[in-house]
Short mmCIF file of N, CA and C in Angstrom, two decimals:
data_model
loop_
_atom_site.label_atom_id
_atom_site.label_comp_id
_atom_site.label_asym_id
_atom_site.label_seq_id
_atom_site.Cartn_x
_atom_site.Cartn_y
_atom_site.Cartn_z
N MET A 29 -18.52 -73.94 -21.03
CA MET A 29 -18.33 -73.24 -19.62
C MET A 29 -17.60 -72.01 -20.08
N THR A 30 -16.99 -71.67 -20.89
CA THR A 30 -16.31 -70.48 -21.47
C THR A 30 -17.45 -69.57 -21.85
N ALA A 31 -18.61 -69.72 -22.34
CA ALA A 31 -19.67 -68.76 -22.48
C ALA A 31 -20.12 -68.19 -21.28
N ILE A 32 -20.31 -69.07 -20.32
CA ILE A 32 -20.82 -68.73 -18.87
C ILE A 32 -19.62 -67.77 -18.30
N ASN A 33 -18.60 -68.04 -18.36
CA ASN A 33 -17.60 -67.35 -17.80
C ASN A 33 -17.22 -65.86 -18.11
N THR A 34 -17.30 -65.85 -19.64
CA THR A 34 -17.46 -64.52 -20.49
C THR A 34 -18.56 -63.65 -19.94
N VAL A 35 -19.89 -64.33 -19.93
CA VAL A 35 -20.91 -63.55 -19.49
C VAL A 35 -20.80 -62.92 -18.05
N THR A 36 -20.42 -63.87 -17.26
CA THR A 36 -20.32 -63.60 -16.01
C THR A 36 -19.24 -62.66 -15.53
N THR A 37 -18.01 -62.71 -16.58
CA THR A 37 -16.85 -61.56 -16.25
C THR A 37 -17.52 -60.21 -16.83
N LYS A 38 -18.31 -60.22 -17.86
CA LYS A 38 -18.78 -58.86 -18.45
C LYS A 38 -19.62 -58.17 -17.42
N ARG A 39 -20.48 -59.35 -16.88
CA ARG A 39 -21.54 -58.74 -15.78
C ARG A 39 -20.59 -57.84 -14.59
N ILE A 40 -19.84 -58.64 -14.11
CA ILE A 40 -18.74 -58.32 -13.00
C ILE A 40 -18.16 -57.05 -13.31
N ALA A 41 -17.85 -56.89 -14.50
CA ALA A 41 -16.94 -55.66 -14.93
C ALA A 41 -17.99 -54.38 -14.92
N ALA A 42 -19.05 -54.79 -15.53
CA ALA A 42 -20.27 -53.68 -15.71
C ALA A 42 -20.66 -53.19 -14.32
N LEU A 43 -20.71 -54.25 -13.29
CA LEU A 43 -20.98 -53.71 -11.96
C LEU A 43 -20.00 -52.81 -11.33
N LEU A 44 -18.67 -53.50 -11.42
CA LEU A 44 -17.39 -52.74 -10.76
C LEU A 44 -17.35 -51.20 -11.58
N LEU A 45 -17.38 -51.35 -12.98
CA LEU A 45 -17.47 -49.86 -13.66
C LEU A 45 -18.36 -48.90 -13.11
N GLY A 46 -19.60 -49.43 -13.15
CA GLY A 46 -20.58 -48.58 -12.62
C GLY A 46 -20.57 -48.24 -11.24
N GLY A 47 -20.08 -49.06 -10.37
CA GLY A 47 -19.65 -48.63 -8.79
C GLY A 47 -18.81 -47.63 -8.78
N VAL A 48 -17.61 -47.66 -9.64
CA VAL A 48 -16.47 -46.96 -9.59
C VAL A 48 -16.72 -45.64 -10.12
N ALA A 49 -17.86 -45.39 -11.05
CA ALA A 49 -18.21 -44.24 -11.71
C ALA A 49 -19.21 -43.57 -10.56
N GLY A 50 -19.97 -44.37 -9.87
CA GLY A 50 -20.98 -43.78 -8.99
C GLY A 50 -20.28 -43.16 -7.77
N PHE A 51 -19.10 -44.07 -7.39
CA PHE A 51 -18.26 -43.39 -6.24
C PHE A 51 -17.37 -42.18 -6.77
N SER A 52 -16.98 -42.19 -7.78
CA SER A 52 -16.10 -41.09 -8.01
C SER A 52 -17.03 -39.59 -8.08
N ALA A 53 -18.43 -39.73 -8.17
CA ALA A 53 -19.04 -38.39 -8.28
C ALA A 53 -19.07 -38.02 -6.85
N PHE A 54 -18.92 -38.71 -6.18
CA PHE A 54 -19.05 -38.33 -4.45
C PHE A 54 -17.64 -37.83 -4.02
N VAL A 55 -16.89 -37.86 -4.86
CA VAL A 55 -15.16 -37.70 -4.02
C VAL A 55 -14.79 -36.34 -4.78
N ALA A 56 -14.35 -35.54 -3.92
CA ALA A 56 -14.04 -34.26 -4.38
C ALA A 56 -12.57 -34.25 -4.72
N PRO A 57 -12.27 -33.31 -5.74
CA PRO A 57 -10.72 -33.31 -6.23
C PRO A 57 -9.89 -33.22 -4.97
N ALA A 58 -8.64 -33.45 -4.89
CA ALA A 58 -7.48 -33.37 -4.07
C ALA A 58 -6.88 -32.06 -3.91
N ASP A 59 -7.06 -31.21 -5.18
CA ASP A 59 -6.32 -30.03 -5.38
C ASP A 59 -6.69 -28.76 -4.47
N ALA A 60 -5.61 -28.54 -3.93
CA ALA A 60 -5.93 -27.24 -3.02
C ALA A 60 -6.06 -26.11 -3.81
N ALA A 61 -7.02 -25.09 -3.44
CA ALA A 61 -7.33 -23.80 -4.17
C ALA A 61 -6.09 -22.96 -4.10
N LYS A 62 -5.69 -22.24 -5.28
CA LYS A 62 -4.75 -21.55 -5.18
C LYS A 62 -5.25 -20.07 -5.01
N VAL A 63 -4.38 -19.38 -4.07
CA VAL A 63 -4.84 -18.06 -3.70
C VAL A 63 -3.80 -17.08 -4.64
N LYS A 64 -4.30 -16.06 -5.20
CA LYS A 64 -3.68 -15.05 -5.88
C LYS A 64 -3.19 -14.17 -4.71
N ASN A 65 -1.99 -13.58 -5.05
CA ASN A 65 -1.49 -12.40 -4.21
C ASN A 65 -0.96 -11.41 -4.95
N PRO A 66 -1.21 -10.04 -4.47
CA PRO A 66 -0.92 -8.86 -5.02
C PRO A 66 0.57 -8.60 -5.14
N VAL A 67 1.42 -9.20 -3.97
CA VAL A 67 2.99 -9.08 -3.87
C VAL A 67 3.75 -10.09 -4.04
N ALA A 68 4.83 -10.25 -4.70
CA ALA A 68 5.86 -11.32 -4.77
C ALA A 68 6.77 -10.66 -4.12
N VAL A 69 7.57 -11.60 -3.42
CA VAL A 69 8.71 -11.37 -2.58
C VAL A 69 9.87 -12.15 -3.09
N PHE A 70 11.04 -11.21 -3.55
CA PHE A 70 12.25 -11.76 -4.04
C PHE A 70 13.40 -11.70 -3.16
N SER A 71 14.44 -12.58 -3.30
CA SER A 71 15.61 -12.11 -3.03
C SER A 71 16.57 -12.29 -3.95
N GLY A 72 17.56 -11.20 -3.96
CA GLY A 72 18.64 -11.14 -5.05
C GLY A 72 20.03 -11.29 -4.38
N LEU A 73 20.78 -11.83 -4.91
CA LEU A 73 22.25 -11.80 -4.60
C LEU A 73 23.14 -10.98 -5.66
N ASP A 74 23.93 -10.14 -5.14
CA ASP A 74 24.85 -9.51 -5.97
C ASP A 74 26.34 -10.35 -5.72
N LYS A 75 26.57 -11.21 -6.82
CA LYS A 75 27.66 -11.92 -6.84
C LYS A 75 29.24 -11.27 -6.48
N ILE A 76 29.01 -10.16 -6.96
CA ILE A 76 30.51 -9.23 -6.70
C ILE A 76 30.70 -9.14 -5.25
N THR A 77 29.79 -8.43 -4.75
CA THR A 77 29.71 -7.78 -3.17
C THR A 77 29.48 -9.04 -2.38
N GLY A 78 28.70 -10.08 -2.76
CA GLY A 78 28.10 -10.93 -1.71
C GLY A 78 26.90 -10.57 -1.02
N ARG A 79 26.30 -9.47 -1.35
CA ARG A 79 25.22 -8.99 -0.47
C ARG A 79 23.93 -9.84 -1.07
N THR A 80 22.94 -10.20 -0.09
CA THR A 80 21.73 -10.53 -0.52
C THR A 80 20.69 -9.61 0.03
N THR A 81 19.65 -9.34 -0.86
CA THR A 81 18.67 -8.46 -0.66
C THR A 81 17.27 -9.08 -0.79
N SER A 82 16.63 -8.52 -0.20
CA SER A 82 15.14 -9.09 -0.08
C SER A 82 14.34 -8.01 -0.45
N PHE A 83 13.47 -8.05 -1.58
CA PHE A 83 12.49 -7.12 -2.05
C PHE A 83 11.23 -7.49 -2.51
N ASP A 84 10.25 -6.58 -2.32
CA ASP A 84 8.60 -6.89 -2.58
C ASP A 84 8.51 -6.10 -4.03
N VAL A 85 7.41 -6.96 -4.84
CA VAL A 85 7.25 -6.37 -6.27
C VAL A 85 5.81 -6.83 -6.22
N TYR A 86 5.08 -5.70 -6.49
CA TYR A 86 3.69 -5.62 -6.90
C TYR A 86 3.55 -6.52 -8.20
N ILE A 87 2.44 -7.44 -8.53
CA ILE A 87 2.19 -8.03 -9.51
C ILE A 87 1.98 -6.92 -10.78
N ASP A 88 2.60 -7.34 -11.93
CA ASP A 88 2.59 -6.51 -13.20
C ASP A 88 3.53 -5.28 -13.11
N GLU A 89 4.08 -5.27 -12.14
CA GLU A 89 5.08 -3.82 -11.74
C GLU A 89 6.43 -4.55 -12.09
N THR A 90 7.23 -3.48 -12.32
CA THR A 90 9.00 -3.75 -12.56
C THR A 90 9.82 -3.21 -11.71
N VAL A 91 10.78 -4.10 -11.02
CA VAL A 91 11.74 -3.39 -9.93
C VAL A 91 12.89 -3.81 -10.49
N GLN A 92 13.97 -2.94 -10.47
CA GLN A 92 15.19 -3.19 -10.80
C GLN A 92 16.11 -3.58 -9.61
N PHE A 93 16.88 -4.47 -9.98
CA PHE A 93 17.97 -5.13 -9.06
C PHE A 93 19.20 -5.35 -9.81
N GLY A 94 20.28 -4.30 -9.42
CA GLY A 94 21.39 -4.29 -10.13
C GLY A 94 20.89 -3.97 -11.57
N ALA A 95 21.43 -4.74 -12.53
CA ALA A 95 21.23 -4.61 -14.03
C ALA A 95 19.96 -5.45 -14.64
N LEU A 96 19.33 -5.97 -13.60
CA LEU A 96 18.15 -6.86 -13.61
C LEU A 96 16.86 -5.93 -13.55
N GLN A 97 15.96 -6.25 -14.30
CA GLN A 97 14.34 -5.82 -14.19
C GLN A 97 13.46 -6.84 -13.97
N VAL A 98 12.94 -6.93 -12.70
CA VAL A 98 11.98 -8.20 -12.22
C VAL A 98 10.69 -7.85 -12.39
N THR A 99 9.69 -8.51 -13.02
CA THR A 99 8.45 -8.10 -13.25
C THR A 99 7.61 -9.61 -12.95
N PRO A 100 7.07 -9.65 -11.96
CA PRO A 100 6.23 -10.93 -11.55
C PRO A 100 4.58 -10.91 -12.29
N LYS A 101 4.09 -11.72 -12.68
CA LYS A 101 2.93 -11.62 -13.30
C LYS A 101 1.98 -12.48 -12.57
N VAL A 102 2.10 -13.10 -11.80
CA VAL A 102 1.28 -14.02 -10.73
C VAL A 102 1.98 -14.53 -9.68
N CYS A 103 1.47 -14.57 -8.52
CA CYS A 103 2.26 -15.14 -7.40
C CYS A 103 1.25 -15.76 -6.77
N PHE A 104 1.47 -17.17 -6.54
CA PHE A 104 0.36 -18.15 -5.88
C PHE A 104 0.88 -18.71 -4.76
N THR A 105 -0.22 -18.74 -3.75
CA THR A 105 0.03 -19.57 -2.42
C THR A 105 -1.20 -20.38 -2.35
N ARG A 106 -1.28 -21.38 -1.10
CA ARG A 106 -2.17 -22.08 -0.84
C ARG A 106 -2.90 -21.56 0.28
N ASP A 107 -4.19 -21.93 0.78
CA ASP A 107 -4.85 -21.28 2.11
C ASP A 107 -4.02 -21.90 3.05
N GLU A 108 -4.40 -21.55 4.28
CA GLU A 108 -3.37 -21.91 5.52
C GLU A 108 -3.66 -23.04 5.86
N THR A 109 -4.77 -23.96 5.42
CA THR A 109 -5.05 -25.53 5.82
C THR A 109 -4.24 -26.13 5.00
N GLU A 110 -3.47 -25.85 4.00
CA GLU A 110 -2.81 -26.65 3.19
C GLU A 110 -1.25 -26.40 3.38
N ALA A 111 -0.44 -27.15 3.01
CA ALA A 111 1.02 -27.34 2.88
C ALA A 111 1.19 -26.18 1.64
N GLN A 112 2.06 -25.05 2.14
CA GLN A 112 2.38 -24.04 1.33
C GLN A 112 3.30 -24.49 -0.04
N ARG A 113 2.84 -24.39 -1.12
CA ARG A 113 3.48 -24.30 -2.42
C ARG A 113 3.43 -22.87 -3.09
N ILE A 114 4.55 -22.24 -2.91
CA ILE A 114 4.44 -20.87 -3.38
C ILE A 114 5.05 -20.81 -4.76
N SER A 115 4.35 -20.64 -5.82
CA SER A 115 4.95 -20.30 -7.14
C SER A 115 4.52 -18.84 -7.86
N GLY A 116 5.39 -18.45 -8.84
CA GLY A 116 5.19 -17.19 -9.40
C GLY A 116 5.48 -17.32 -10.72
N PHE A 117 4.96 -16.76 -11.70
CA PHE A 117 5.17 -16.60 -12.94
C PHE A 117 6.05 -15.31 -13.23
N VAL A 118 7.29 -15.34 -13.63
CA VAL A 118 8.07 -14.17 -13.65
C VAL A 118 8.85 -13.92 -14.97
N GLU A 119 9.21 -12.58 -15.28
CA GLU A 119 9.84 -12.24 -16.32
C GLU A 119 11.16 -11.30 -16.01
N VAL A 120 12.29 -11.58 -16.36
CA VAL A 120 13.34 -11.10 -15.89
C VAL A 120 14.24 -10.41 -17.20
N ASP A 121 14.41 -9.25 -17.16
CA ASP A 121 15.23 -8.57 -18.31
C ASP A 121 16.40 -8.08 -17.74
N GLU A 122 17.40 -8.00 -18.71
CA GLU A 122 19.01 -7.44 -18.45
C GLU A 122 18.86 -6.00 -19.24
N ILE A 123 19.37 -5.21 -18.40
CA ILE A 123 19.85 -4.00 -19.21
C ILE A 123 21.15 -4.22 -19.51
N THR A 124 21.59 -4.13 -21.09
CA THR A 124 23.02 -4.39 -21.11
C THR A 124 23.80 -3.17 -21.10
N LEU A 125 24.92 -3.15 -21.36
CA LEU A 125 25.80 -2.10 -21.14
C LEU A 125 25.57 -1.02 -22.31
N ASP A 126 24.92 -1.24 -23.54
CA ASP A 126 24.61 -0.48 -24.43
C ASP A 126 23.17 0.03 -24.33
N ARG A 127 22.68 -0.05 -23.02
CA ARG A 127 21.43 0.40 -22.67
C ARG A 127 20.30 -0.38 -23.27
N LYS A 128 20.56 -1.49 -23.89
CA LYS A 128 19.25 -2.19 -24.49
C LYS A 128 18.79 -3.15 -23.57
N ILE A 129 17.59 -3.41 -23.80
CA ILE A 129 16.75 -4.50 -22.65
C ILE A 129 16.98 -5.94 -23.38
N ARG A 130 17.13 -6.70 -22.83
CA ARG A 130 17.35 -8.06 -23.19
C ARG A 130 16.45 -9.27 -22.32
N ARG A 131 15.46 -9.98 -22.68
CA ARG A 131 14.89 -10.91 -21.91
C ARG A 131 15.72 -11.96 -21.69
N ILE A 132 16.10 -12.24 -20.28
CA ILE A 132 16.91 -13.39 -20.19
C ILE A 132 16.29 -14.48 -19.13
N PHE A 133 14.70 -14.39 -18.88
CA PHE A 133 14.26 -15.46 -17.93
C PHE A 133 12.66 -15.10 -18.25
N THR A 134 11.85 -16.24 -18.55
CA THR A 134 10.43 -16.07 -18.63
C THR A 134 9.92 -17.27 -17.94
N GLY A 135 9.33 -17.57 -17.07
CA GLY A 135 8.84 -18.80 -16.68
C GLY A 135 8.37 -18.81 -15.12
N TRP A 136 8.04 -20.00 -14.65
CA TRP A 136 7.68 -20.13 -13.24
C TRP A 136 8.82 -20.47 -12.38
N MET A 137 8.80 -19.68 -11.09
CA MET A 137 9.46 -19.89 -10.16
C MET A 137 8.87 -20.66 -8.96
N PHE A 138 9.55 -21.57 -8.26
CA PHE A 138 9.13 -22.24 -6.90
C PHE A 138 9.92 -21.88 -5.75
N ALA A 139 9.24 -21.18 -4.88
CA ALA A 139 10.10 -20.91 -3.76
C ALA A 139 10.69 -22.18 -3.10
N ALA A 140 10.34 -23.12 -3.12
CA ALA A 140 10.53 -24.41 -2.46
C ALA A 140 11.90 -24.98 -3.03
N SER A 141 11.89 -24.74 -4.41
CA SER A 141 12.97 -25.37 -5.25
C SER A 141 13.92 -24.01 -6.04
N PRO A 142 14.39 -23.24 -5.49
CA PRO A 142 14.89 -21.83 -6.21
C PRO A 142 16.04 -22.15 -7.24
N GLY A 143 16.43 -23.06 -7.24
CA GLY A 143 17.46 -23.54 -8.24
C GLY A 143 16.71 -24.08 -9.44
N LEU A 144 15.58 -24.73 -9.41
CA LEU A 144 14.88 -25.38 -10.40
C LEU A 144 14.87 -24.50 -11.86
N ASN A 145 14.22 -23.41 -11.31
CA ASN A 145 14.21 -22.52 -12.80
C ASN A 145 15.10 -21.10 -12.39
N ALA A 146 16.06 -20.99 -12.44
CA ALA A 146 17.11 -20.08 -12.04
C ALA A 146 17.33 -19.03 -13.07
N VAL A 147 17.59 -17.77 -12.76
CA VAL A 147 17.84 -16.75 -13.45
C VAL A 147 19.41 -16.84 -13.57
N ASP A 148 19.67 -17.10 -14.84
CA ASP A 148 21.22 -17.43 -15.43
C ASP A 148 22.00 -16.14 -15.77
N HIS A 149 22.45 -15.49 -14.76
CA HIS A 149 23.27 -14.14 -15.00
C HIS A 149 24.70 -14.32 -14.34
N PRO A 150 25.50 -13.80 -14.88
CA PRO A 150 27.15 -13.81 -14.36
C PRO A 150 27.19 -12.98 -13.02
N VAL A 151 26.56 -11.95 -12.58
CA VAL A 151 26.69 -11.01 -11.66
C VAL A 151 25.61 -11.29 -10.59
N TYR A 152 24.30 -11.41 -11.13
CA TYR A 152 23.33 -11.38 -10.25
C TYR A 152 22.42 -12.75 -10.13
N ASP A 153 21.82 -13.08 -9.06
CA ASP A 153 20.83 -14.15 -8.96
C ASP A 153 19.75 -13.61 -8.41
N VAL A 154 18.52 -14.15 -8.93
CA VAL A 154 17.15 -13.64 -8.04
C VAL A 154 16.22 -14.77 -8.21
N TRP A 155 15.88 -15.11 -7.04
CA TRP A 155 14.83 -16.09 -6.85
C TRP A 155 13.44 -15.80 -5.83
N LEU A 156 12.61 -16.46 -6.18
CA LEU A 156 11.03 -16.26 -5.41
C LEU A 156 11.38 -16.65 -4.09
N THR A 157 11.01 -15.75 -3.05
CA THR A 157 10.94 -16.69 -1.59
C THR A 157 9.43 -16.66 -1.03
N GLY A 158 8.67 -15.77 -1.49
CA GLY A 158 7.11 -15.71 -1.03
C GLY A 158 6.33 -14.80 -1.73
N CYS A 159 5.12 -14.99 -1.15
CA CYS A 159 3.90 -14.11 -1.80
C CYS A 159 3.11 -13.44 -0.71
N LYS A 160 2.55 -12.07 -0.98
CA LYS A 160 1.89 -11.50 0.42
C LYS A 160 0.79 -10.75 -0.22
N GLN A 161 -0.17 -10.60 0.75
CA GLN A 161 -1.28 -9.69 0.29
C GLN A 161 -1.04 -8.38 0.76
N SER A 162 -0.02 -7.95 1.18
CA SER A 162 0.21 -6.33 1.40
C SER A 162 1.80 -6.30 1.71
N SER A 163 2.28 -5.19 1.42
CA SER A 163 3.51 -4.83 1.58
C SER A 163 3.75 -3.50 2.15
N ASP A 164 4.80 -3.32 3.11
CA ASP A 164 5.11 -1.88 3.33
C ASP A 164 5.50 -0.90 2.38
N VAL A 165 5.79 -1.46 1.04
CA VAL A 165 6.25 -0.59 -0.07
C VAL A 165 4.96 0.01 -0.61
N PRO A 166 4.78 1.26 -0.89
CA PRO A 166 3.40 1.77 -1.12
C PRO A 166 3.31 1.06 -2.72
N ALA A 167 1.99 0.73 -2.96
CA ALA A 167 1.31 0.45 -4.13
C ALA A 167 1.40 1.37 -5.37
N PRO A 168 1.79 0.66 -6.48
CA PRO A 168 1.88 1.84 -7.77
C PRO A 168 0.90 2.79 -7.75
N SER A 169 -0.45 2.44 -7.60
CA SER A 169 -1.47 3.10 -7.65
C SER A 169 -1.38 4.37 -6.60
N GLU A 170 -0.95 4.16 -5.41
CA GLU A 170 -0.67 5.18 -4.35
C GLU A 170 0.54 5.96 -4.78
N THR A 171 1.47 5.69 -5.17
CA THR A 171 2.57 6.79 -5.50
C THR A 171 2.26 7.35 -6.85
N LYS A 172 1.66 7.11 -7.89
CA LYS A 172 0.98 7.70 -8.97
C LYS A 172 0.10 9.02 -8.41
N SER A 173 -0.84 8.70 -7.30
CA SER A 173 -2.00 9.50 -7.07
C SER A 173 -1.21 10.57 -6.24
N GLU A 174 -0.28 9.99 -5.48
CA GLU A 174 0.59 10.99 -4.52
C GLU A 174 1.40 12.24 -5.25
N SER A 175 1.94 11.74 -6.45
CA SER A 175 2.75 12.99 -7.15
C SER A 175 2.02 13.54 -8.18
N GLN A 176 0.83 13.39 -8.33
CA GLN A 176 -0.17 14.61 -9.07
C GLN A 176 -0.52 15.67 -8.32
#
């Protein structure tokens, strides 16, 4: 009887595995497409004055906030049909008192969890709040062509 049970078990397993493999070919992945945005939106806090400032930064451009230089490398959102999960890869440098530039942060920031990967600085806090397709701030290519 054990030989019959073993053969039957193997046949059932083969049918189930074949059915699962056949079914998985028709199932689309659940990941929502990431949308690249040309502008990252940040908020910055000056801990001395208590003032919070919102500012736009174009991808691969650098904006100075206090003694910090913020450079977003990519800013992702999801399309309108999905729940928004805004994320960006950011580099933050500090300009020291002796005018040297020191990298203090490189990594992913998530708008939904600003404290998860925070910029650790005694005077300034900077966090990602959103991504945009356009900005009221002129694009870097526009400002270069106007000055020439």
